[in-house]
PDB file of C-alpha atoms in Angstrom:
ATOM      1  CA  UNK A   1      13.642  12.254  13.519  1.00 56.00           C
ATOM      2  CA  UNK A   2      13.029   8.491  13.547  1.00 77.00           C
ATOM      3  CA  UNK A   3       9.303   9.050  13.004  1.00 78.00           C
ATOM      4  CA  UNK A   4      10.011  11.267   9.984  1.00 86.00           C
ATOM      5  CA  UNK A   5      12.257   8.556   8.582  1.00 89.00           C
ATOM      6  CA  UNK A   6       9.488   5.988   9.071  1.00 89.00           C
ATOM      7  CA  UNK A   7       6.985   8.312   7.401  1.00 91.00           C
ATOM      8  CA  UNK A   8       9.315   8.788   4.411  1.00 94.00           C
ATOM      9  CA  UNK A   9       9.897   5.018   4.205  1.00 94.00           C
ATOM     10  CA  UNK A  10       6.152   4.306   4.198  1.00 95.00           C
ATOM     11  CA  UNK A  11       5.528   6.883   1.482  1.00 96.00           C
ATOM     12  CA  UNK A  12       8.416   5.501  -0.597  1.00 97.00           C
ATOM     13  CA  UNK A  13       7.037   1.956  -0.279  1.00 96.00           C
ATOM     14  CA  UNK A  14       3.623   2.980  -1.553  1.00 97.00           C
ATOM     15  CA  UNK A  15       5.096   5.059  -4.359  1.00 98.00           C
ATOM     16  CA  UNK A  16       7.354   2.165  -5.377  1.00 97.00           C
ATOM     17  CA  UNK A  17       4.423  -0.277  -5.444  1.00 97.00           C
ATOM     18  CA  UNK A  18       1.658   2.036  -6.655  1.00 98.00           C
ATOM     19  CA  UNK A  19       1.358   0.662 -10.193  1.00 97.00           C
ATOM     20  CA  UNK A  20       1.282  -2.918  -8.968  1.00 97.00           C
ATOM     21  CA  UNK A  21      -1.319  -2.249  -6.291  1.00 97.00           C
ATOM     22  CA  UNK A  22      -3.453  -0.185  -8.664  1.00 97.00           C
ATOM     23  CA  UNK A  23      -3.492  -3.055 -11.169  1.00 97.00           C
ATOM     24  CA  UNK A  24      -4.380  -5.597  -8.474  1.00 96.00           C
ATOM     25  CA  UNK A  25      -7.283  -3.375  -7.407  1.00 96.00           C
ATOM     26  CA  UNK A  26      -8.457  -3.371 -11.018  1.00 95.00           C
ATOM     27  CA  UNK A  27      -8.122   0.399 -11.358  1.00 97.00           C
ATOM     28  CA  UNK A  28      -6.900   2.433 -14.281  1.00 96.00           C
ATOM     29  CA  UNK A  29      -4.761   5.495 -13.638  1.00 97.00           C
ATOM     30  CA  UNK A  30      -7.921   7.578 -14.185  1.00 97.00           C
ATOM     31  CA  UNK A  31      -9.845   5.466 -11.645  1.00 97.00           C
ATOM     32  CA  UNK A  32      -7.267   6.004  -8.913  1.00 97.00           C
ATOM     33  CA  UNK A  33      -6.986   9.710  -9.688  1.00 97.00           C
ATOM     34  CA  UNK A  34     -10.742  10.110  -9.482  1.00 97.00           C
ATOM     35  CA  UNK A  35     -10.910   8.215  -6.199  1.00 97.00           C
ATOM     36  CA  UNK A  36      -8.451  10.579  -4.511  1.00 97.00           C
ATOM     37  CA  UNK A  37      -9.374  13.747  -6.387  1.00 96.00           C
ATOM     38  CA  UNK A  38      -6.297  14.278  -8.554  1.00 97.00           C
ATOM     39  CA  UNK A  39      -5.621  14.099 -12.269  1.00 97.00           C
ATOM     40  CA  UNK A  40      -4.450  11.120 -14.270  1.00 97.00           C
ATOM     41  CA  UNK A  41      -1.214  13.029 -14.850  1.00 98.00           C
ATOM     42  CA  UNK A  42      -0.618  13.376 -11.092  1.00 97.00           C
ATOM     43  CA  UNK A  43      -1.001   9.624 -10.584  1.00 97.00           C
ATOM     44  CA  UNK A  44       1.252   8.929 -13.558  1.00 97.00           C
ATOM     45  CA  UNK A  45       3.908  11.338 -12.258  1.00 97.00           C
ATOM     46  CA  UNK A  46       3.839   9.716  -8.819  1.00 98.00           C
ATOM     47  CA  UNK A  47       3.932   6.163 -10.168  1.00 96.00           C
ATOM     48  CA  UNK A  48       6.788   6.981 -12.535  1.00 96.00           C
ATOM     49  CA  UNK A  49       8.650   8.906  -9.812  1.00 96.00           C
ATOM     50  CA  UNK A  50       8.641  12.189 -11.682  1.00 97.00           C
ATOM     51  CA  UNK A  51       7.205  13.715  -8.500  1.00 97.00           C
ATOM     52  CA  UNK A  52       7.427  12.575  -4.913  1.00 97.00           C
ATOM     53  CA  UNK A  53       4.238  11.398  -3.261  1.00 97.00           C
ATOM     54  CA  UNK A  54       3.095  13.764  -0.528  1.00 96.00           C
ATOM     55  CA  UNK A  55       1.840  12.708   2.884  1.00 94.00           C
ATOM     56  CA  UNK A  56      -1.663  13.861   1.893  1.00 95.00           C
ATOM     57  CA  UNK A  57      -1.582  11.737  -1.259  1.00 97.00           C
ATOM     58  CA  UNK A  58      -0.281   8.778   0.746  1.00 96.00           C
ATOM     59  CA  UNK A  59      -3.128   9.065   3.249  1.00 95.00           C
ATOM     60  CA  UNK A  60      -5.709   9.451   0.475  1.00 96.00           C
ATOM     61  CA  UNK A  61      -4.457   6.419  -1.436  1.00 97.00           C
ATOM     62  CA  UNK A  62      -4.161   4.222   1.651  1.00 96.00           C
ATOM     63  CA  UNK A  63      -7.686   5.264   2.664  1.00 95.00           C
ATOM     64  CA  UNK A  64      -9.216   4.282  -0.679  1.00 96.00           C
ATOM     65  CA  UNK A  65      -7.257   1.030  -0.559  1.00 96.00           C
ATOM     66  CA  UNK A  66      -8.648   0.289   2.907  1.00 94.00           C
ATOM     67  CA  UNK A  67     -12.141   0.990   1.593  1.00 94.00           C
ATOM     68  CA  UNK A  68     -11.546  -1.237  -1.446  1.00 95.00           C
ATOM     69  CA  UNK A  69     -10.363  -4.113   0.752  1.00 93.00           C
ATOM     70  CA  UNK A  70     -13.409  -3.814   3.005  1.00 93.00           C
ATOM     71  CA  UNK A  71     -15.820  -3.622   0.070  1.00 94.00           C
ATOM     72  CA  UNK A  72     -14.170  -6.454  -1.889  1.00 93.00           C
ATOM     73  CA  UNK A  73     -12.796  -9.013   0.577  1.00 92.00           C
ATOM     74  CA  UNK A  74     -12.856 -11.593  -2.210  1.00 91.00           C
ATOM     75  CA  UNK A  75      -9.852  -9.829  -3.762  1.00 92.00           C
ATOM     76  CA  UNK A  76      -7.470 -11.699  -1.494  1.00 90.00           C
ATOM     77  CA  UNK A  77      -4.526 -11.074  -3.803  1.00 93.00           C
ATOM     78  CA  UNK A  78      -4.866  -7.318  -3.297  1.00 94.00           C
ATOM     79  CA  UNK A  79      -5.232  -7.685   0.459  1.00 92.00           C
ATOM     80  CA  UNK A  80      -2.265 -10.026   0.829  1.00 90.00           C
ATOM     81  CA  UNK A  81      -0.122  -7.983  -1.538  1.00 93.00           C
ATOM     82  CA  UNK A  82      -0.741  -4.746   0.356  1.00 94.00           C
ATOM     83  CA  UNK A  83      -0.017  -6.494   3.616  1.00 89.00           C
ATOM     84  CA  UNK A  84       3.242  -7.984   2.369  1.00 89.00           C
ATOM     85  CA  UNK A  85       4.514  -5.081   0.266  1.00 93.00           C
ATOM     86  CA  UNK A  86       3.526  -2.185   2.518  1.00 93.00           C
ATOM     87  CA  UNK A  87       2.713  -3.291   6.035  1.00 89.00           C
ATOM     88  CA  UNK A  88       5.002  -6.221   6.769  1.00 85.00           C
ATOM     89  CA  UNK A  89       8.020  -5.594   4.570  1.00 87.00           C
ATOM     90  CA  UNK A  90      10.251  -4.979   7.580  1.00 86.00           C
ATOM     91  CA  UNK A  91       9.836  -8.663   8.475  1.00 84.00           C
ATOM     92  CA  UNK A  92      11.519  -9.715   5.232  1.00 85.00           C
ATOM     93  CA  UNK A  93      15.132  -9.561   4.168  1.00 87.00           C
ATOM     94  CA  UNK A  94      15.884  -7.241   1.239  1.00 91.00           C
ATOM     95  CA  UNK A  95      16.433 -10.302  -0.930  1.00 89.00           C
ATOM     96  CA  UNK A  96      13.119 -11.931   0.059  1.00 86.00           C
ATOM     97  CA  UNK A  97      11.294  -8.631  -0.383  1.00 90.00           C
ATOM     98  CA  UNK A  98      12.796  -8.221  -3.856  1.00 91.00           C
ATOM     99  CA  UNK A  99      11.713 -11.718  -4.887  1.00 88.00           C
ATOM    100  CA  UNK A 100       8.257 -11.141  -3.433  1.00 89.00           C
ATOM    101  CA  UNK A 101       7.884  -7.824  -5.227  1.00 93.00           C
ATOM    102  CA  UNK A 102       8.943  -9.351  -8.525  1.00 92.00           C
ATOM    103  CA  UNK A 103       6.384 -12.157  -8.127  1.00 91.00           C
ATOM    104  CA  UNK A 104       3.579  -9.771  -7.192  1.00 94.00           C
ATOM    105  CA  UNK A 105       4.501  -7.505 -10.128  1.00 95.00           C
ATOM    106  CA  UNK A 106       4.049 -10.512 -12.430  1.00 93.00           C
ATOM    107  CA  UNK A 107       0.637 -11.250 -10.931  1.00 94.00           C
ATOM    108  CA  UNK A 108      -0.339  -7.585 -11.313  1.00 95.00           C
ATOM    109  CA  UNK A 109       0.605  -7.728 -15.001  1.00 95.00           C
ATOM    110  CA  UNK A 110      -1.718 -10.725 -15.377  1.00 94.00           C
ATOM    111  CA  UNK A 111      -4.458  -8.783 -13.572  1.00 94.00           C
ATOM    112  CA  UNK A 112      -4.004  -5.841 -15.932  1.00 93.00           C
ATOM    113  CA  UNK A 113      -4.209  -8.305 -18.826  1.00 94.00           C
ATOM    114  CA  UNK A 114      -7.668  -9.395 -17.698  1.00 93.00           C
ATOM    115  CA  UNK A 115      -6.958 -12.551 -15.685  1.00 92.00           C
ATOM    116  CA  UNK A 116      -9.831 -13.560 -13.415  1.00 90.00           C
ATOM    117  CA  UNK A 117      -9.562 -13.226  -9.632  1.00 87.00           C
ATOM    118  CA  UNK A 118      -9.579 -17.004  -9.157  1.00 88.00           C
ATOM    119  CA  UNK A 119      -6.676 -17.420 -11.566  1.00 90.00           C
ATOM    120  CA  UNK A 120      -4.817 -14.584  -9.826  1.00 90.00           C
ATOM    121  CA  UNK A 121      -5.373 -16.207  -6.439  1.00 88.00           C
ATOM    122  CA  UNK A 122      -4.023 -19.496  -7.790  1.00 88.00           C
ATOM    123  CA  UNK A 123      -1.000 -17.712  -9.259  1.00 87.00           C
ATOM    124  CA  UNK A 124      -0.428 -15.961  -5.942  1.00 87.00           C
ATOM    125  CA  UNK A 125      -0.462 -19.254  -4.063  1.00 84.00           C
ATOM    126  CA  UNK A 126       1.836 -20.858  -6.614  1.00 82.00           C
ATOM    127  CA  UNK A 127       4.492 -18.128  -6.786  1.00 77.00           C
ATOM    128  CA  UNK A 128       4.623 -16.852  -3.218  1.00 76.00           C
ATOM    129  CA  UNK A 129       6.974 -19.131  -1.322  1.00 51.00           C
ATOM    130  CA  UNK A 130       5.521 -20.708   1.818  1.00 54.00           C
ATOM    131  CA  UNK A 131       8.611 -19.595   3.703  1.00 46.00           C
ATOM    132  CA  UNK A 132       7.602 -15.955   3.170  1.00 62.00           C
ATOM    133  CA  UNK A 133       4.059 -16.665   4.295  1.00 57.00           C
ATOM    134  CA  UNK A 134       5.372 -18.329   7.447  1.00 58.00           C
ATOM    135  CA  UNK A 135       7.485 -15.296   8.278  1.00 59.00           C
ATOM    136  CA  UNK A 136       4.661 -12.838   7.663  1.00 60.00           C
ATOM    137  CA  UNK A 137       1.188 -14.003   8.671  1.00 55.00           C
ATOM    138  CA  UNK A 138      -1.369 -12.487   6.333  1.00 53.00           C
ATOM    139  CA  UNK A 139      -4.663 -12.331   8.153  1.00 49.00           C
ATOM    140  CA  UNK A 140      -6.663 -10.404   5.584  1.00 43.00           C
ATOM    141  CA  UNK A 141      -8.737  -7.387   6.424  1.00 40.00           C
ATOM    142  CA  UNK A 142      -8.237  -6.145   9.917  1.00 41.00           C
ATOM    143  CA  UNK A 143     -11.004  -4.596  11.928  1.00 41.00           C
ATOM    144  CA  UNK A 144     -11.443  -0.854  12.197  1.00 40.00           C
ATOM    145  CA  UNK A 145      -9.368  -0.546  15.360  1.00 37.00           C
ATOM    146  CA  UNK A 146      -6.289  -2.136  13.825  1.00 45.00           C
ATOM    147  CA  UNK A 147      -6.988  -1.226  10.214  1.00 56.00           C
ATOM    148  CA  UNK A 148      -5.284   2.136  10.413  1.00 64.00           C
ATOM    149  CA  UNK A 149      -1.991   1.010  11.886  1.00 71.00           C
ATOM    150  CA  UNK A 150      -0.393   2.401   8.741  1.00 74.00           C
ATOM    151  CA  UNK A 151      -1.816   5.798   9.680  1.00 71.00           C
ATOM    152  CA  UNK A 152      -0.130   5.708  13.079  1.00 69.00           C
ATOM    153  CA  UNK A 153       3.195   5.215  11.302  1.00 69.00           C
ATOM    154  CA  UNK A 154       2.890   8.430   9.289  1.00 71.00           C
ATOM    155  CA  UNK A 155       0.894  10.965  11.274  1.00 70.00           C
ATOM    156  CA  UNK A 156       2.808  13.323  13.523  1.00 70.00           C
ATOM    157  CA  UNK A 157       2.364  12.955  17.262  1.00 67.00           C
ATOM    158  CA  UNK A 158       1.107  15.868  19.362  1.00 66.00           C
ATOM    159  CA  UNK A 159       4.673  16.608  20.409  1.00 69.00           C
ATOM    160  CA  UNK A 160       5.686  16.963  16.753  1.00 69.00           C
ATOM    161  CA  UNK A 161       3.003  19.521  15.961  1.00 64.00           C
ATOM    162  CA  UNK A 162       3.793  23.215  16.261  1.00 71.00           C
ATOM    163  CA  UNK A 163       2.644  24.452  19.649  1.00 63.00           C
ATOM    164  CA  UNK A 164       0.359  27.021  17.996  1.00 51.00           C
ATOM    165  CA  UNK A 165      -1.533  24.217  16.273  1.00 53.00           C
ATOM    166  CA  UNK A 166      -2.135  22.205  19.441  1.00 49.00           C
ATOM    167  CA  UNK A 167      -5.219  22.612  21.533  1.00 55.00           C
ATOM    168  CA  UNK A 168      -4.695  23.028  25.249  1.00 50.00           C
ATOM    169  CA  UNK A 169      -6.691  20.749  27.531  1.00 48.00           C
TER     170      UNK A 169
END
């Protein structure tokens, strides 16, 4: 049951931060929908919490985000924001996480307004308290072996799969 709780928590985190992350990536709602093969309306419904994000949608979105980070390592704000908001949030108190989220939301609004990446990076450095950065080391893009740690948090283990679906060795 603990793994299912972790899976639900990870999905909730992405759903809660989807609009912010999408803006930091420089994507419209249409862009994100096209990248994962769903309609603009589906993305809008997820982002506005009219529907709950599914595990499949979570995996698709995290996969395109991983690809985006690898293809555009210069977008450090996106990389650091994903790391802090989705991957390292358990290292922050609820209060620190709330302050961090509010700051990153402000930066995302500037990104959506057309601010340049350099200006966004400067804003990020200025508004993200050094204390948070000392608690959570943000190393940037991780290599392929560690890059899917998020996937390990949400995929079922062999023991969780129905026995009919498991292959015998």
